[in-house]
Structures are given as C-alpha cells and as structure tokens.
PDB file of C-alpha atoms in Angstrom:
ATOM      1  CA  UNK A 196     121.190   7.648 -72.507  1.00 96.00           C
ATOM      2  CA  UNK A 197     118.291  10.050 -73.555  1.00 97.00           C
ATOM      3  CA  UNK A 198     116.334   8.700 -76.396  1.00 98.00           C
ATOM      4  CA  UNK A 199     114.171  10.971 -78.478  1.00 98.00           C
ATOM      5  CA  UNK A 200     112.522  10.714 -81.899  1.00 96.00           C
ATOM      6  CA  UNK A 201     115.602  12.381 -83.517  1.00 97.00           C
ATOM      7  CA  UNK A 202     118.076   9.762 -82.254  1.00 98.00           C
ATOM      8  CA  UNK A 203     115.773   6.683 -81.902  1.00 98.00           C
ATOM      9  CA  UNK A 204     116.929   4.864 -84.959  1.00 97.00           C
ATOM     10  CA  UNK A 205     120.605   5.477 -84.024  1.00 98.00           C
ATOM     11  CA  UNK A 206     120.141   4.267 -80.428  1.00 98.00           C
ATOM     12  CA  UNK A 207     117.886   1.261 -81.127  1.00 98.00           C
ATOM     13  CA  UNK A 208     120.702  -1.132 -82.155  1.00 98.00           C
ATOM     14  CA  UNK A 209     122.795  -0.033 -79.041  1.00 98.00           C
ATOM     15  CA  UNK A 210     119.720  -0.587 -76.782  1.00 98.00           C
ATOM     16  CA  UNK A 211     118.987  -3.940 -78.400  1.00 98.00           C
ATOM     17  CA  UNK A 212     122.543  -5.150 -77.902  1.00 98.00           C
ATOM     18  CA  UNK A 213     122.511  -3.884 -74.235  1.00 98.00           C
ATOM     19  CA  UNK A 214     119.263  -5.897 -73.566  1.00 98.00           C
ATOM     20  CA  UNK A 215     120.438  -8.985 -75.304  1.00 98.00           C
ATOM     21  CA  UNK A 216     123.709  -8.941 -73.323  1.00 98.00           C
ATOM     22  CA  UNK A 217     122.285  -7.930 -69.936  1.00 98.00           C
ATOM     23  CA  UNK A 218     122.265 -10.207 -66.954  1.00 98.00           C
ATOM     24  CA  UNK A 219     119.153  -8.418 -65.831  1.00 98.00           C
ATOM     25  CA  UNK A 220     117.176  -5.233 -66.520  1.00 99.00           C
ATOM     26  CA  UNK A 221     115.194  -2.697 -64.487  1.00 98.00           C
ATOM     27  CA  UNK A 222     112.193  -0.809 -65.908  1.00 98.00           C
ATOM     28  CA  UNK A 223     110.725   2.460 -64.680  1.00 96.00           C
ATOM     29  CA  UNK A 224     107.909   4.635 -66.061  1.00 94.00           C
ATOM     30  CA  UNK A 225     106.898   8.162 -65.564  1.00 95.00           C
ATOM     31  CA  UNK A 226     103.210   8.793 -66.037  1.00 93.00           C
ATOM     32  CA  UNK A 227     100.935  11.728 -66.218  1.00 93.00           C
ATOM     33  CA  UNK A 228      99.214  10.571 -63.086  1.00 90.00           C
ATOM     34  CA  UNK A 229      98.913   7.567 -60.760  1.00 82.00           C
ATOM     35  CA  UNK A 230      95.562   7.511 -59.095  1.00 76.00           C
ATOM     36  CA  UNK A 231      92.087   8.478 -60.117  1.00 74.00           C
ATOM     37  CA  UNK A 232      90.463  10.911 -57.646  1.00 69.00           C
ATOM     38  CA  UNK A 233      87.604   8.484 -57.263  1.00 68.00           C
ATOM     39  CA  UNK A 234      89.771   5.549 -56.336  1.00 67.00           C
ATOM     40  CA  UNK A 235      90.597   5.279 -52.715  1.00 69.00           C
ATOM     41  CA  UNK A 236      93.749   3.551 -51.557  1.00 70.00           C
ATOM     42  CA  UNK A 237      93.024   1.035 -48.943  1.00 79.00           C
ATOM     43  CA  UNK A 238      96.138  -0.442 -47.417  1.00 80.00           C
ATOM     44  CA  UNK A 239      94.144  -3.397 -46.158  1.00 88.00           C
ATOM     45  CA  UNK A 240      93.498  -4.511 -49.799  1.00 88.00           C
ATOM     46  CA  UNK A 241      95.074  -7.851 -50.703  1.00 91.00           C
ATOM     47  CA  UNK A 242      97.594  -7.837 -53.465  1.00 91.00           C
ATOM     48  CA  UNK A 243      95.251  -8.793 -56.306  1.00 92.00           C
ATOM     49  CA  UNK A 244      92.704  -6.065 -55.298  1.00 87.00           C
ATOM     50  CA  UNK A 245      95.397  -3.449 -55.146  1.00 85.00           C
ATOM     51  CA  UNK A 246      96.883  -4.462 -58.368  1.00 86.00           C
ATOM     52  CA  UNK A 247      93.387  -4.424 -60.125  1.00 86.00           C
ATOM     53  CA  UNK A 248      92.752  -0.870 -58.779  1.00 81.00           C
ATOM     54  CA  UNK A 249      96.122   0.416 -59.876  1.00 81.00           C
ATOM     55  CA  UNK A 250      95.795  -1.213 -63.338  1.00 82.00           C
ATOM     56  CA  UNK A 251      92.496   0.568 -63.932  1.00 80.00           C
ATOM     57  CA  UNK A 252      93.891   3.838 -62.771  1.00 76.00           C
ATOM     58  CA  UNK A 253      97.132   3.546 -64.778  1.00 76.00           C
ATOM     59  CA  UNK A 254      95.145   2.829 -67.983  1.00 80.00           C
ATOM     60  CA  UNK A 255      93.746   6.360 -67.768  1.00 84.00           C
ATOM     61  CA  UNK A 256      97.217   8.049 -67.772  1.00 90.00           C
ATOM     62  CA  UNK A 257      99.935   8.286 -70.360  1.00 91.00           C
ATOM     63  CA  UNK A 258     103.327   6.839 -69.950  1.00 93.00           C
ATOM     64  CA  UNK A 259     105.484   9.826 -70.889  1.00 96.00           C
ATOM     65  CA  UNK A 260     108.905   8.360 -70.198  1.00 97.00           C
ATOM     66  CA  UNK A 261     110.037   4.729 -70.384  1.00 97.00           C
ATOM     67  CA  UNK A 262     113.267   3.939 -68.585  1.00 98.00           C
ATOM     68  CA  UNK A 263     115.175   0.758 -68.990  1.00 99.00           C
ATOM     69  CA  UNK A 264     118.532   0.133 -67.336  1.00 99.00           C
ATOM     70  CA  UNK A 265     120.587  -2.933 -68.310  1.00 99.00           C
ATOM     71  CA  UNK A 266     123.077  -4.529 -65.895  1.00 99.00           C
ATOM     72  CA  UNK A 267     125.918  -6.730 -67.048  1.00 98.00           C
ATOM     73  CA  UNK A 268     128.474  -8.341 -64.783  1.00 98.00           C
ATOM     74  CA  UNK A 269     132.005  -7.333 -65.506  1.00 97.00           C
ATOM     75  CA  UNK A 270     134.580  -9.910 -64.445  1.00 97.00           C
ATOM     76  CA  UNK A 271     137.445  -7.500 -64.752  1.00 97.00           C
ATOM     77  CA  UNK A 272     135.906  -4.807 -62.520  1.00 96.00           C
ATOM     78  CA  UNK A 273     134.045  -7.219 -60.237  1.00 97.00           C
ATOM     79  CA  UNK A 274     130.905  -5.108 -60.499  1.00 98.00           C
ATOM     80  CA  UNK A 275     127.699  -4.792 -62.561  1.00 98.00           C
ATOM     81  CA  UNK A 276     127.958  -2.192 -65.262  1.00 98.00           C
ATOM     82  CA  UNK A 277     124.719  -0.245 -65.659  1.00 98.00           C
ATOM     83  CA  UNK A 278     123.577   1.212 -68.990  1.00 98.00           C
ATOM     84  CA  UNK A 279     120.525   3.450 -68.513  1.00 98.00           C
ATOM     85  CA  UNK A 280     118.142   4.397 -71.404  1.00 99.00           C
ATOM     86  CA  UNK A 281     115.302   7.046 -70.996  1.00 98.00           C
ATOM     87  CA  UNK A 282     112.795   6.990 -73.788  1.00 98.00           C
ATOM     88  CA  UNK A 283     110.624  10.057 -73.948  1.00 98.00           C
ATOM     89  CA  UNK A 284     107.363   8.901 -75.555  1.00 96.00           C
ATOM     90  CA  UNK A 285     104.425  11.035 -76.671  1.00 94.00           C
ATOM     91  CA  UNK A 286     101.351  10.266 -78.827  1.00 88.00           C
ATOM     92  CA  UNK A 287     101.704  11.354 -82.460  1.00 76.00           C
ATOM     93  CA  UNK A 288      99.092  14.029 -82.184  1.00 70.00           C
ATOM     94  CA  UNK A 289      98.678  13.898 -85.924  1.00 68.00           C
ATOM     95  CA  UNK A 290      94.919  13.734 -86.716  1.00 61.00           C
ATOM     96  CA  UNK A 291      95.723  12.434 -90.164  1.00 64.00           C
ATOM     97  CA  UNK A 292      97.658   9.558 -88.653  1.00 63.00           C
ATOM     98  CA  UNK A 293      95.336   8.228 -85.916  1.00 60.00           C
ATOM     99  CA  UNK A 294      93.451  11.097 -84.418  1.00 65.00           C
ATOM    100  CA  UNK A 295      94.158  13.580 -81.710  1.00 75.00           C
ATOM    101  CA  UNK A 296      94.717  11.956 -78.246  1.00 78.00           C
ATOM    102  CA  UNK A 297      93.104  13.252 -75.114  1.00 80.00           C
ATOM    103  CA  UNK A 298      94.624  12.080 -71.868  1.00 85.00           C
ATOM    104  CA  UNK A 299      94.266  12.653 -68.150  1.00 88.00           C
ATOM    105  CA  UNK A 300      96.777  14.197 -65.718  1.00 91.00           C
ATOM    106  CA  UNK A 301      97.005  14.549 -61.990  1.00 91.00           C
ATOM    107  CA  UNK A 302      98.210  18.021 -61.033  1.00 92.00           C
ATOM    108  CA  UNK A 303     100.282  16.406 -58.173  1.00 91.00           C
ATOM    109  CA  UNK A 304     102.151  14.172 -60.621  1.00 92.00           C
ATOM    110  CA  UNK A 305     102.883  17.139 -63.008  1.00 95.00           C
ATOM    111  CA  UNK A 306     104.099  19.199 -60.022  1.00 96.00           C
ATOM    112  CA  UNK A 307     106.223  16.295 -58.859  1.00 96.00           C
ATOM    113  CA  UNK A 308     107.821  15.739 -62.361  1.00 96.00           C
ATOM    114  CA  UNK A 309     108.395  19.517 -62.761  1.00 96.00           C
ATOM    115  CA  UNK A 310     110.102  19.585 -59.361  1.00 97.00           C
ATOM    116  CA  UNK A 311     112.380  16.744 -60.673  1.00 96.00           C
ATOM    117  CA  UNK A 312     113.240  18.947 -63.633  1.00 96.00           C
ATOM    118  CA  UNK A 313     111.267  16.820 -66.047  1.00 97.00           C
ATOM    119  CA  UNK A 314     111.409  18.642 -69.445  1.00 96.00           C
ATOM    120  CA  UNK A 315     107.875  18.814 -70.794  1.00 96.00           C
ATOM    121  CA  UNK A 316     108.976  20.834 -73.807  1.00 96.00           C
ATOM    122  CA  UNK A 317     111.372  17.971 -74.762  1.00 97.00           C
ATOM    123  CA  UNK A 318     108.608  15.462 -74.200  1.00 96.00           C
ATOM    124  CA  UNK A 319     106.133  17.259 -76.594  1.00 94.00           C
ATOM    125  CA  UNK A 320     108.632  18.409 -79.208  1.00 94.00           C
ATOM    126  CA  UNK A 321     111.030  15.340 -79.159  1.00 96.00           C
ATOM    127  CA  UNK A 322     109.059  12.490 -77.723  1.00 96.00           C
ATOM    128  CA  UNK A 323     109.071   9.312 -79.745  1.00 96.00           C
ATOM    129  CA  UNK A 324     105.543   9.139 -81.361  1.00 91.00           C
ATOM    130  CA  UNK A 325     103.466   5.975 -80.928  1.00 87.00           C
ATOM    131  CA  UNK A 326     100.039   4.645 -81.500  1.00 84.00           C
ATOM    132  CA  UNK A 327      97.914   2.098 -79.617  1.00 82.00           C
ATOM    133  CA  UNK A 328      96.802  -1.006 -81.437  1.00 85.00           C
ATOM    134  CA  UNK A 329      93.359   0.565 -81.976  1.00 83.00           C
ATOM    135  CA  UNK A 330      94.972   3.715 -83.428  1.00 81.00           C
ATOM    136  CA  UNK A 331      97.283   1.621 -85.613  1.00 82.00           C
ATOM    137  CA  UNK A 332      94.308  -0.356 -87.038  1.00 85.00           C
ATOM    138  CA  UNK A 333      92.288   2.877 -87.685  1.00 84.00           C
ATOM    139  CA  UNK A 334      95.445   4.335 -89.448  1.00 81.00           C
ATOM    140  CA  UNK A 335      95.752   1.219 -91.713  1.00 82.00           C
ATOM    141  CA  UNK A 336      92.011   1.396 -92.554  1.00 84.00           C
ATOM    142  CA  UNK A 337      92.298   5.048 -93.513  1.00 82.00           C
ATOM    143  CA  UNK A 338      95.441   4.345 -95.619  1.00 80.00           C
ATOM    144  CA  UNK A 339      93.851   1.497 -97.388  1.00 84.00           C
ATOM    145  CA  UNK A 340      90.816   3.666 -98.216  1.00 84.00           C
ATOM    146  CA  UNK A 341      93.068   6.434 -99.552  1.00 82.00           C
ATOM    147  CA  UNK A 342      95.459   4.254-101.500  1.00 81.00           C
ATOM    148  CA  UNK A 343      93.434   1.120-102.244  1.00 77.00           C
ATOM    149  CA  UNK A 344      96.457  -0.916-101.006  1.00 70.00           C
ATOM    150  CA  UNK A 345      96.626  -3.318 -98.103  1.00 66.00           C
ATOM    151  CA  UNK A 346      99.652  -2.638 -95.874  1.00 64.00           C
ATOM    152  CA  UNK A 347     101.230  -4.536 -93.033  1.00 62.00           C
ATOM    153  CA  UNK A 348     101.446  -3.416 -89.447  1.00 55.00           C
ATOM    154  CA  UNK A 349     103.969  -0.806 -88.441  1.00 50.00           C
TER     155      UNK A 349
END
C-alpha cells in the first residue's frame, strides 16, 4: 500500500493493526545514496568496521522511502499473508517550520531509482513531511518565542 501525506492518517490505523498482528516484519529503505565517494569499500573489513563505515555514510543521505511488509500466518491457506506498506517520506522544506534541509545524493543511486520507476515528483509533492529531533526542538523554540506558550513534542 502506498502511503503519502494525503492518506497517512487514514492508513496509520491499518498499518498499526498489521504490525501488531504480524508474526514478523521486513523493513527496506530507499536512500538518496549509499556510499560517500571518499569511503572505500574494503571487503576484508570485519563486520563492526564495515557497519561503522556504512553508518557514517548512511547518515549523510536521506531515507526517501520506508518500506514495511508484515507477514501473518494463515491457518486456512497454509501460507504467510504479506501486507506491504511503502511510505514516501520527505523533509518538510518549510523554513518557518524547521529550516530548509540540504542533503546529499549519489548520481548512481538516483539513476538506479529512476530506472526502477521511482516517482520523484510523488516523493517531493506527496512525501510525508518529517523533522529530525534537532529540527523539532528548533521548531518548538521558535513557536514558544512567537506565542509565549510551551508546547509538547509532536
């Protein structure tokens, strides 16, 4: 199921129920890139070193699609029933909210996604807006300054 900002609230209870009733879930992400040009891949790296390198690289790129597939065993059918959810996510881009976000892309990743018919217009126009914890704190500080009221987290 495709999840965008326009149907997020409608899909959220369906998604929550699917996760709560699942026997297991699978998660997949699409990012604007995978590896920094300065980061070499050394296949002799141990698991921890490889993870550390990938973690640093991944922090420089945006997650633009977050996929979750729930699997529930069906006794009547004798198979697992899969329910996929694809969340298009994109920073709010509203300077009055939390500032304008700059991010990094790998041209090879963009070309790969385009070749897989990834809809970048849908991402930018319909992606579910989000903020980092730092952006959310900044947003709350600005709201408190404007309104004089302390508000809770989003």
